[in-house]
Amino acid sequence: MPLGTPITSTAPAAPGTQRPPEYYADKTLRYQDYTYSPDVRSVQCYMATGQPNEVFQPAVVPLGQSSAITLDFDVLGDQSQRYTAKLIHCDVDWQPSLLTDMQFLTEINEFTVTDYRVGTGTKAPYFHYRLRAPNVRLSGNYLWVVQTPAGVPLLSRRLLVYESRVNVSLKPGIVIGGQERFTLQQLDFAVSYGNVELVNPVVEVKTVLRQNFRWDNARYGLRPTFVRDAERRLDYQYFNFENAFPGLSEYRFFDTRSLLSVGIGVLHVDPRAAPVSTVLLQPEVSRNGTAYNQYVDANGQRVFESREYGNGATNADYADVTFQLKAAQPAPGPVYVFGALTDWQLKDEFRLRYDEAKQLYTGHALLKQGYYNYDFAVAGASGTAPNETYFEGTHYETENQYDLLVYYRPPGTRADLLIGYQAVDMNSRQ
């Protein structure tokens, strides 16, 4: 089987499928968005709305609507497999809570994945799987795990179920600083709890602030700067950039929805290549230090589609996509392609190699046909967020989405409830 070769195989892998085995070798369940098999591709977890581009909606729903959360993924290979899924209730820090299954579910916590279809008319053989989340009793953090019959995890995705028990006010703020006011985006927020009895809100209310629904650079541990007891309100207004994010630039993009013609961002396509078509993207350059360039992007996301055959779920093929980045000198650390296509992680298969003679970074990955957003990130010290500003620059004018999660654990209980949620657009183009 040319694609989806197990990592233990000694057979040579097809172009675009070579992946370092260490990333997939450890099958220990991680309480984060993660893929445990090199055969699993094109994972999307979102709130189904029935509207165009619903895949851009995050996996965040009100209590009572968790069945709207949908999980799509492909498994490379020419044989369908039997998979099951389960939910794990987690605390605010994404560790398993002490709740039993029946305390947050009304049914047995094992759901067979029965909705699957074979890829049609594609060079790369694959099966496309889809499932909906079950209804849950409690708000909070949930980890959705798909696993084999032997209990080996295949993939995991985070999803959020919230209640509107407190009023959340999230709005763009003004950065107090010098040069920072041109590069950072600040979010001020407040939590009003007049309708709910919170015993010790200053200590027990916990907040998480996210940019573009990412977890890798989320702001944790933000404490209220003002406590208004009479108004039953917590204000969060900081002056040392604790609640500020680099605005970055609008995401780079390319279009491979057609493999018979050259899409935007693409330099060359070879549909006759074997075992899969090859795509060479246009050479990119650093945008650090350049003026802000306004255009509409998808905030790092991607959508799968085939212009020739229609349905992206089962008609879109896979291609070996080569990225190019011009650089006069090597970056201060390893360089990666970064975005939703990498689960917002620095994955080895998306690492670029530098050719000093050509002054060019290149790398390739196996990707499904579609429209993609991405940027280039430089790895820093272990435990630090990737440095996206090195090649992308940062501007306060950039359009980004932010959301705020408000958690509370009632005294004597064993679960962190998600009691408030709000999302806001910064520099919306609507």
CSV table of C-alpha atoms in Angstrom, one decimal:
chain,number,residue,atom,x,y,z
A,1,MET,CA,0.0,0.0,0.0
A,2,PRO,CA,1.9,3.1,-1.2
A,3,LEU,CA,0.1,5.6,1.2
A,4,GLY,CA,-0.5,5.2,4.8
A,5,THR,CA,2.4,2.9,5.3
A,6,PRO,CA,2.7,2.0,9.0
A,7,ILE,CA,5.6,3.7,10.8
A,8,THR,CA,7.0,0.2,11.7
A,9,SER,CA,7.2,-0.7,8.0
A,10,THR,CA,10.7,-0.9,6.3
A,11,ALA,CA,9.2,-0.2,2.9
A,12,PRO,CA,10.1,3.2,1.4
A,13,ALA,CA,7.3,5.7,1.8
A,14,ALA,CA,5.7,7.6,-1.1
A,15,PRO,CA,6.6,11.3,-1.6
A,16,GLY,CA,4.9,13.4,0.9
A,17,THR,CA,4.2,10.6,3.3
A,18,GLN,CA,7.6,10.4,5.0
A,19,ARG,CA,7.0,11.3,8.7
A,20,PRO,CA,9.4,11.0,11.7
A,21,PRO,CA,8.2,7.9,13.6
A,22,GLU,CA,8.8,9.5,17.0
A,23,TYR,CA,5.8,11.8,16.7
A,24,TYR,CA,3.5,8.9,16.3
A,25,ALA,CA,5.3,6.2,18.3
A,26,ASP,CA,4.0,7.3,21.7
A,27,LYS,CA,0.3,6.3,21.9
A,28,THR,CA,-0.2,7.8,25.3
A,29,LEU,CA,-3.4,9.8,25.4
A,30,ARG,CA,-2.7,13.5,25.5
A,31,TYR,CA,-5.4,15.9,26.7
A,32,GLN,CA,-5.1,18.2,23.7
A,33,ASP,CA,-5.8,18.3,20.0
A,34,TYR,CA,-3.5,15.5,18.8
A,35,THR,CA,-3.2,12.9,16.1
A,36,TYR,CA,-1.7,9.5,17.1
A,37,SER,CA,-1.4,7.8,13.7
A,38,PRO,CA,0.4,8.9,10.5
A,39,ASP,CA,-2.6,7.6,8.5
A,40,VAL,CA,-5.0,10.1,10.1
A,41,ARG,CA,-5.4,13.2,8.0
A,42,SER,CA,-7.5,16.3,7.5
A,43,VAL,CA,-9.1,16.4,10.9
A,44,GLN,CA,-11.8,19.1,11.5
A,45,CYS,CA,-13.8,19.6,14.7
A,46,TYR,CA,-16.5,22.3,14.4
A,47,MET,CA,-20.0,23.3,15.2
A,48,ALA,CA,-22.3,22.3,12.4
A,49,THR,CA,-24.6,25.2,11.4
A,50,GLY,CA,-25.8,24.1,7.9
A,51,GLN,CA,-24.2,27.3,6.5
A,52,PRO,CA,-21.4,27.6,4.0
A,53,ASN,CA,-17.9,27.3,5.6
A,54,GLU,CA,-19.4,26.0,8.8
A,55,VAL,CA,-16.0,24.3,9.4
A,56,PHE,CA,-14.7,27.7,10.4
A,57,GLN,CA,-16.9,27.6,13.5
A,58,PRO,CA,-15.1,26.5,16.6
A,59,ALA,CA,-16.2,23.4,18.7
A,60,VAL,CA,-17.9,25.7,21.2
A,61,VAL,CA,-21.7,25.3,21.9
A,62,PRO,CA,-24.3,26.2,24.6
A,63,LEU,CA,-25.4,23.5,27.0
A,64,GLY,CA,-28.0,21.3,25.3
A,65,GLN,CA,-26.5,21.7,21.8
A,66,SER,CA,-23.4,19.5,22.0
A,67,SER,CA,-24.8,17.2,19.3
A,68,ALA,CA,-24.1,20.0,16.8
A,69,ILE,CA,-20.4,19.5,17.3
A,70,THR,CA,-19.1,17.5,14.3
A,71,LEU,CA,-15.8,15.6,13.8
A,72,ASP,CA,-14.5,14.8,10.3
A,73,PHE,CA,-11.3,13.0,9.5
A,74,ASP,CA,-9.7,10.8,6.9
A,75,VAL,CA,-7.8,7.6,7.3
A,76,LEU,CA,-5.4,6.7,4.5
A,77,GLY,CA,-5.7,3.1,3.2
A,78,ASP,CA,-7.9,0.9,1.1
A,79,GLN,CA,-9.6,-0.9,4.0
A,80,SER,CA,-12.2,0.7,6.3
A,81,GLN,CA,-11.7,0.2,10.0
A,82,ARG,CA,-13.9,-0.1,13.0
A,83,TYR,CA,-13.5,2.8,15.5
A,84,THR,CA,-15.3,4.0,18.6
A,85,ALA,CA,-15.4,7.4,20.3
A,86,LYS,CA,-15.7,8.5,23.9
A,87,LEU,CA,-15.9,11.7,25.9
A,88,ILE,CA,-13.7,12.6,28.8
A,89,HIS,CA,-14.7,15.5,31.1
A,90,CYS,CA,-11.8,17.7,32.0
A,91,ASP,CA,-11.0,20.5,34.5
A,92,VAL,CA,-10.0,24.0,33.6
A,93,ASP,CA,-6.4,22.9,33.1
A,94,TRP,CA,-7.3,20.0,30.8
A,95,GLN,CA,-6.8,17.2,33.2
A,96,PRO,CA,-9.4,14.5,33.7
A,97,SER,CA,-12.0,15.4,36.3
A,98,LEU,CA,-13.2,13.0,39.0
A,99,LEU,CA,-16.7,12.7,37.5
A,100,THR,CA,-18.1,9.4,36.5
A,101,ASP,CA,-19.5,9.0,33.0
A,102,MET,CA,-23.1,9.0,34.1
A,103,GLN,CA,-22.6,12.3,35.8
A,104,PHE,CA,-22.2,14.1,32.5
A,105,LEU,CA,-23.8,11.6,30.0
A,106,THR,CA,-27.2,10.0,29.7
A,107,GLU,CA,-25.9,7.0,27.7
A,108,ILE,CA,-23.0,4.5,27.6
A,109,ASN,CA,-19.7,6.3,26.9
A,110,GLU,CA,-18.8,4.4,23.8
A,111,PHE,CA,-20.0,5.5,20.4
A,112,THR,CA,-19.3,3.5,17.3
A,113,VAL,CA,-18.3,5.5,14.3
A,114,THR,CA,-20.8,4.3,11.7
A,115,ASP,CA,-20.8,7.2,9.2
A,116,TYR,CA,-17.9,6.6,6.8
A,117,ARG,CA,-17.4,6.7,3.0
A,118,VAL,CA,-14.7,5.8,0.6
A,119,GLY,CA,-12.7,8.4,-1.3
A,120,THR,CA,-13.9,8.3,-4.9
A,121,GLY,CA,-11.8,8.8,-8.0
A,122,THR,CA,-8.7,9.7,-6.0
A,123,LYS,CA,-5.1,8.5,-6.4
A,124,ALA,CA,-4.6,8.4,-2.6
A,125,PRO,CA,-6.9,5.7,-1.2
A,126,TYR,CA,-8.7,6.8,2.0
A,127,PHE,CA,-11.9,6.6,4.0
A,128,HIS,CA,-13.7,9.6,5.3
A,129,TYR,CA,-15.3,9.4,8.8
A,130,ARG,CA,-17.8,11.7,10.4
A,131,LEU,CA,-19.5,11.6,13.8
A,132,ARG,CA,-21.6,13.9,16.0
A,133,ALA,CA,-20.9,14.5,19.7
A,134,PRO,CA,-23.5,13.2,22.2
A,135,ASN,CA,-25.6,15.4,24.4
A,136,VAL,CA,-24.0,16.2,27.8
A,137,ARG,CA,-25.5,17.1,31.2
A,138,LEU,CA,-22.8,19.6,32.4
A,139,SER,CA,-21.0,22.5,30.9
A,140,GLY,CA,-17.2,22.5,30.8
A,141,ASN,CA,-14.2,21.1,28.9
A,142,TYR,CA,-14.5,17.8,27.1
A,143,LEU,CA,-11.9,15.7,25.3
A,144,TRP,CA,-13.3,13.7,22.4
A,145,VAL,CA,-11.2,10.6,21.7
A,146,VAL,CA,-11.5,8.3,18.7
A,147,GLN,CA,-9.8,4.9,19.3
A,148,THR,CA,-9.3,1.5,17.8
A,149,PRO,CA,-11.1,-1.6,19.1
A,150,ALA,CA,-8.0,-2.3,21.2
A,151,GLY,CA,-8.4,1.0,22.9
A,152,VAL,CA,-5.4,2.7,21.1
A,153,PRO,CA,-6.1,6.4,20.6
A,154,LEU,CA,-6.4,7.5,16.9
A,155,LEU,CA,-7.0,11.2,17.5
A,156,SER,CA,-8.3,13.5,20.2
A,157,ARG,CA,-10.0,16.9,20.0
A,158,ARG,CA,-11.0,19.5,22.6
A,159,LEU,CA,-14.6,20.8,22.7
A,160,LEU,CA,-16.4,23.3,24.9
A,161,VAL,CA,-19.9,23.3,26.3
A,162,TYR,CA,-20.9,26.5,28.1
A,163,GLU,CA,-23.7,28.1,30.1
A,164,SER,CA,-24.6,31.8,30.2
A,165,ARG,CA,-24.9,32.1,34.0
A,166,VAL,CA,-22.7,35.2,34.1
A,167,ASN,CA,-22.6,38.2,31.8
A,168,VAL,CA,-19.3,38.5,29.9
A,169,SER,CA,-18.1,41.8,28.4
A,170,LEU,CA,-15.2,41.3,26.0
A,171,LYS,CA,-14.1,44.2,23.9
A,172,PRO,CA,-11.0,45.6,22.2
A,173,GLY,CA,-8.9,47.8,24.5
A,174,ILE,CA,-6.2,50.4,24.0
A,175,VAL,CA,-2.6,49.2,24.4
A,176,ILE,CA,-0.7,51.5,26.8
A,177,GLY,CA,2.8,51.6,25.5
A,178,GLY,CA,5.1,53.0,22.9
A,179,GLN,CA,5.8,50.9,19.8
A,180,GLU,CA,3.5,48.2,21.2
A,181,ARG,CA,0.4,50.2,20.3
A,182,PHE,CA,1.3,49.5,16.6
A,183,THR,CA,2.0,45.8,17.0
A,184,LEU,CA,-0.3,44.4,19.8
A,185,GLN,CA,-4.0,43.9,20.2
A,186,GLN,CA,-5.4,44.2,23.7
A,187,LEU,CA,-8.7,42.7,25.0
A,188,ASP,CA,-10.3,44.2,28.1
A,189,PHE,CA,-13.1,42.2,29.7
A,190,ALA,CA,-15.4,42.0,32.7
A,191,VAL,CA,-17.5,39.4,34.4
A,192,SER,CA,-20.9,40.4,36.0
A,193,TYR,CA,-22.3,37.7,38.3
A,194,GLY,CA,-25.4,39.4,39.7
A,195,ASN,CA,-27.6,36.5,38.7
A,196,VAL,CA,-25.6,33.7,40.4
A,197,GLU,CA,-24.2,33.2,43.9
A,198,LEU,CA,-20.4,32.9,43.7
A,199,VAL,CA,-18.9,32.3,47.1
A,200,ASN,CA,-15.4,33.6,46.5
A,201,PRO,CA,-15.4,34.9,42.9
A,202,VAL,CA,-11.9,36.6,43.0
A,203,VAL,CA,-10.3,33.2,43.7
A,204,GLU,CA,-12.7,30.8,42.2
A,205,VAL,CA,-13.6,32.4,38.9
A,206,LYS,CA,-10.9,31.4,36.3
A,207,THR,CA,-10.6,32.9,32.8
A,208,VAL,CA,-8.9,31.8,29.6
A,209,LEU,CA,-8.4,34.3,26.7
A,210,ARG,CA,-7.8,32.9,23.2
A,211,GLN,CA,-6.8,34.3,19.8
A,212,ASN,CA,-8.4,32.6,16.8
A,213,PHE,CA,-9.6,29.8,19.0
A,214,ARG,CA,-6.0,28.5,19.5
A,215,TRP,CA,-4.8,26.8,22.7
A,216,ASP,CA,-1.1,27.1,22.1
A,217,ASN,CA,-0.9,30.8,23.0
A,218,ALA,CA,-4.0,31.2,25.2
A,219,ARG,CA,-3.7,33.4,28.3
A,220,TYR,CA,-4.3,31.6,31.5
A,221,GLY,CA,-4.3,32.7,35.2
A,222,LEU,CA,-5.6,36.3,34.6
A,223,ARG,CA,-6.8,37.7,37.9
A,224,PRO,CA,-9.2,40.6,38.2
A,225,THR,CA,-7.6,44.0,38.5
A,226,PHE,CA,-10.8,45.6,40.1
A,227,VAL,CA,-13.4,43.9,42.2
A,228,ARG,CA,-16.7,45.8,42.4
A,229,ASP,CA,-18.6,44.1,45.2
A,230,ALA,CA,-21.5,46.4,45.1
A,231,GLU,CA,-22.0,45.8,41.4
A,232,ARG,CA,-21.1,42.1,41.7
A,233,ARG,CA,-18.6,42.6,38.9
A,234,LEU,CA,-15.0,41.6,38.2
A,235,ASP,CA,-12.9,43.9,35.9
A,236,TYR,CA,-9.8,42.7,34.0
A,237,GLN,CA,-7.8,45.7,32.7
A,238,TYR,CA,-4.1,45.2,32.5
A,239,PHE,CA,-1.2,47.6,31.8
A,240,ASN,CA,1.7,45.1,31.2
A,241,PHE,CA,0.3,43.4,28.2
A,242,GLU,CA,-0.9,40.4,30.1
A,243,ASN,CA,-4.1,40.4,28.0
A,244,ALA,CA,-2.5,41.5,24.7
A,245,PHE,CA,-1.5,39.4,21.7
A,246,PRO,CA,0.7,40.2,18.7
A,247,GLY,CA,-1.7,41.1,15.9
A,248,LEU,CA,0.6,39.4,13.4
A,249,SER,CA,-0.4,39.7,9.7
A,250,GLU,CA,-3.2,38.3,7.7
A,251,TYR,CA,-2.4,34.6,7.1
A,252,ARG,CA,-0.7,33.5,3.9
A,253,PHE,CA,-2.9,31.3,1.7
A,254,PHE,CA,-2.9,28.9,-1.3
A,255,ASP,CA,-5.6,27.2,-3.3
A,256,THR,CA,-5.3,23.6,-4.4
A,257,ARG,CA,-9.0,23.0,-5.0
A,258,SER,CA,-8.0,22.2,-8.6
A,259,LEU,CA,-5.2,19.8,-9.5
A,260,LEU,CA,-5.7,20.4,-13.2
A,261,SER,CA,-4.9,24.1,-13.1
A,262,VAL,CA,-2.7,26.5,-11.1
A,263,GLY,CA,-4.6,28.1,-8.2
A,264,ILE,CA,-3.7,31.3,-6.3
A,265,GLY,CA,-0.4,30.9,-4.4
A,266,VAL,CA,0.6,27.9,-6.6
A,267,LEU,CA,3.6,28.0,-9.0
A,268,HIS,CA,3.2,24.5,-10.6
A,269,VAL,CA,1.0,21.4,-10.5
A,270,ASP,CA,1.9,18.0,-11.9
A,271,PRO,CA,-1.3,15.9,-11.9
A,272,ARG,CA,0.6,13.0,-13.7
A,273,ALA,CA,3.0,12.5,-10.8
A,274,ALA,CA,2.8,9.2,-8.9
A,275,PRO,CA,1.7,8.0,-6.5
A,276,VAL,CA,0.0,11.4,-5.9
A,277,SER,CA,0.0,14.7,-7.7
A,278,THR,CA,2.6,17.3,-6.7
A,279,VAL,CA,2.1,20.9,-6.0
A,280,LEU,CA,4.9,23.6,-5.9
A,281,LEU,CA,3.8,26.7,-4.1
A,282,GLN,CA,5.0,30.2,-5.0
A,283,PRO,CA,8.2,31.3,-3.1
A,284,GLU,CA,7.3,33.4,-0.1
A,285,VAL,CA,9.3,36.1,1.6
A,286,SER,CA,9.5,37.6,5.1
A,287,ARG,CA,6.9,40.2,5.9
A,288,ASN,CA,8.6,41.4,9.0
A,289,GLY,CA,9.2,45.2,8.7
A,290,THR,CA,6.8,45.7,5.8
A,291,ALA,CA,3.6,47.7,5.8
A,292,TYR,CA,0.3,46.1,6.8
A,293,ASN,CA,-1.5,44.5,3.8
A,294,GLN,CA,-5.2,44.1,4.2
A,295,TYR,CA,-7.2,41.2,2.7
A,296,VAL,CA,-9.7,38.7,3.9
A,297,ASP,CA,-8.3,35.5,5.3
A,298,ALA,CA,-9.7,32.5,7.3
A,299,ASN,CA,-7.7,33.2,10.5
A,300,GLY,CA,-5.4,30.2,10.0
A,301,GLN,CA,-8.1,27.7,9.0
A,302,ARG,CA,-8.7,25.6,5.9
A,303,VAL,CA,-11.6,24.0,3.9
A,304,PHE,CA,-11.4,20.9,1.7
A,305,GLU,CA,-12.9,21.0,-1.8
A,306,SER,CA,-12.5,19.6,-5.3
A,307,ARG,CA,-13.3,22.0,-8.1
A,308,GLU,CA,-13.5,19.2,-10.6
A,309,TYR,CA,-15.6,16.7,-8.8
A,310,GLY,CA,-17.5,18.6,-6.0
A,311,ASN,CA,-17.7,17.1,-2.5
A,312,GLY,CA,-14.5,17.8,-0.7
A,313,ALA,CA,-15.1,15.1,1.9
A,314,THR,CA,-14.8,12.2,-0.5
A,315,ASN,CA,-13.8,13.6,-3.9
A,316,ALA,CA,-10.9,15.8,-2.9
A,317,ASP,CA,-7.6,14.0,-3.6
A,318,TYR,CA,-4.3,14.3,-1.7
A,319,ALA,CA,-1.2,16.0,-3.1
A,320,ASP,CA,2.4,16.4,-2.1
A,321,VAL,CA,2.7,20.1,-1.5
A,322,THR,CA,6.1,21.9,-1.4
A,323,PHE,CA,6.5,25.1,0.5
A,324,GLN,CA,9.2,27.7,-0.3
A,325,LEU,CA,10.4,30.6,1.8
A,326,LYS,CA,13.2,32.9,0.7
A,327,ALA,CA,15.6,34.0,3.5
A,328,ALA,CA,19.0,35.7,3.1
A,329,GLN,CA,20.2,33.9,6.3
A,330,PRO,CA,19.0,31.1,8.5
A,331,ALA,CA,16.5,32.0,11.3
A,332,PRO,CA,17.6,31.7,14.9
A,333,GLY,CA,15.8,28.4,15.3
A,334,PRO,CA,14.0,25.7,13.3
A,335,VAL,CA,11.4,27.0,10.9
A,336,TYR,CA,8.0,25.4,10.5
A,337,VAL,CA,4.8,25.8,8.5
A,338,PHE,CA,2.2,26.6,11.1
A,339,GLY,CA,-1.6,26.9,11.4
A,340,ALA,CA,-4.7,24.7,11.6
A,341,LEU,CA,-3.2,22.4,9.1
A,342,THR,CA,-0.6,21.5,11.7
A,343,ASP,CA,-3.0,21.5,14.7
A,344,TRP,CA,-1.3,24.7,15.8
A,345,GLN,CA,1.8,22.5,16.6
A,346,LEU,CA,5.3,22.5,15.4
A,347,LYS,CA,5.2,19.1,13.6
A,348,ASP,CA,8.3,17.6,12.3
A,349,GLU,CA,6.7,16.8,8.9
A,350,PHE,CA,6.1,20.5,8.4
A,351,ARG,CA,9.7,21.6,9.3
A,352,LEU,CA,11.5,23.4,6.5
A,353,ARG,CA,15.1,22.8,5.5
A,354,TYR,CA,17.5,25.6,4.6
A,355,ASP,CA,19.6,25.6,1.5
A,356,GLU,CA,22.3,28.2,2.0
A,357,ALA,CA,23.4,28.3,-1.6
A,358,LYS,CA,19.8,29.1,-2.8
A,359,GLN,CA,19.0,31.1,0.4
A,360,LEU,CA,15.8,29.2,0.5
A,361,TYR,CA,13.7,27.2,3.0
A,362,THR,CA,11.8,24.3,1.5
A,363,GLY,CA,9.7,21.4,2.9
A,364,HIS,CA,6.7,19.3,1.7
A,365,ALA,CA,3.7,17.6,3.2
A,366,LEU,CA,0.8,15.5,2.1
A,367,LEU,CA,-2.3,17.7,2.1
A,368,LYS,CA,-5.9,17.2,0.9
A,369,GLN,CA,-7.2,19.5,-1.9
A,370,GLY,CA,-8.6,22.7,-0.5
A,371,TYR,CA,-8.0,26.4,0.4
A,372,TYR,CA,-5.4,26.8,3.2
A,373,ASN,CA,-4.3,29.5,5.5
A,374,TYR,CA,-0.8,29.2,7.2
A,375,ASP,CA,2.2,31.2,8.3
A,376,PHE,CA,5.8,30.5,9.1
A,377,ALA,CA,6.9,30.1,12.7
A,378,VAL,CA,10.3,29.8,14.4
A,379,ALA,CA,10.7,27.4,17.3
A,380,GLY,CA,12.1,28.8,20.5
A,381,ALA,CA,13.1,27.3,23.8
A,382,SER,CA,11.2,24.3,25.0
A,383,GLY,CA,7.9,25.3,26.6
A,384,THR,CA,7.7,28.7,24.8
A,385,ALA,CA,5.2,29.7,22.1
A,386,PRO,CA,6.4,29.6,18.5
A,387,ASN,CA,7.8,32.9,17.2
A,388,GLU,CA,5.5,33.9,14.4
A,389,THR,CA,6.6,37.5,14.2
A,390,TYR,CA,10.1,36.7,12.9
A,391,PHE,CA,8.8,36.1,9.3
A,392,GLU,CA,5.3,37.5,9.6
A,393,GLY,CA,5.7,40.8,11.4
A,394,THR,CA,2.8,42.1,13.6
A,395,HIS,CA,0.3,44.9,13.2
A,396,TYR,CA,-2.6,46.2,15.3
A,397,GLU,CA,-4.7,46.5,12.2
A,398,THR,CA,-4.9,42.8,11.5
A,399,GLU,CA,-8.3,41.1,11.7
A,400,ASN,CA,-8.4,38.4,14.4
A,401,GLN,CA,-11.0,36.7,16.5
A,402,TYR,CA,-10.9,36.4,20.2
A,403,ASP,CA,-12.9,34.5,22.8
A,404,LEU,CA,-13.1,34.4,26.6
A,405,LEU,CA,-13.9,31.4,28.7
A,406,VAL,CA,-15.1,31.8,32.2
A,407,TYR,CA,-15.0,28.9,34.6
A,408,TYR,CA,-16.3,28.3,38.1
A,409,ARG,CA,-16.2,25.3,40.5
A,410,PRO,CA,-19.0,25.4,43.0
A,411,PRO,CA,-18.0,24.5,46.6
A,412,GLY,CA,-18.2,20.8,47.3
A,413,THR,CA,-18.3,19.8,43.7
A,414,ARG,CA,-15.7,18.0,41.4
A,415,ALA,CA,-16.2,19.8,38.1
A,416,ASP,CA,-15.1,23.1,36.6
A,417,LEU,CA,-18.2,24.5,34.9
A,418,LEU,CA,-17.9,26.8,31.9
A,419,ILE,CA,-20.4,29.5,33.1
A,420,GLY,CA,-19.7,32.2,30.6
A,421,TYR,CA,-18.5,32.6,27.0
A,422,GLN,CA,-18.1,35.4,24.5
A,423,ALA,CA,-16.3,35.9,21.2
A,424,VAL,CA,-15.5,39.1,19.5
A,425,ASP,CA,-13.9,40.2,16.2
A,426,MET,CA,-11.0,42.6,16.2
A,427,ASN,CA,-10.9,44.9,13.2
A,428,SER,CA,-13.9,43.1,11.6
A,429,ARG,CA,-14.3,43.6,7.9
A,430,GLN,CA,-18.1,43.1,8.1
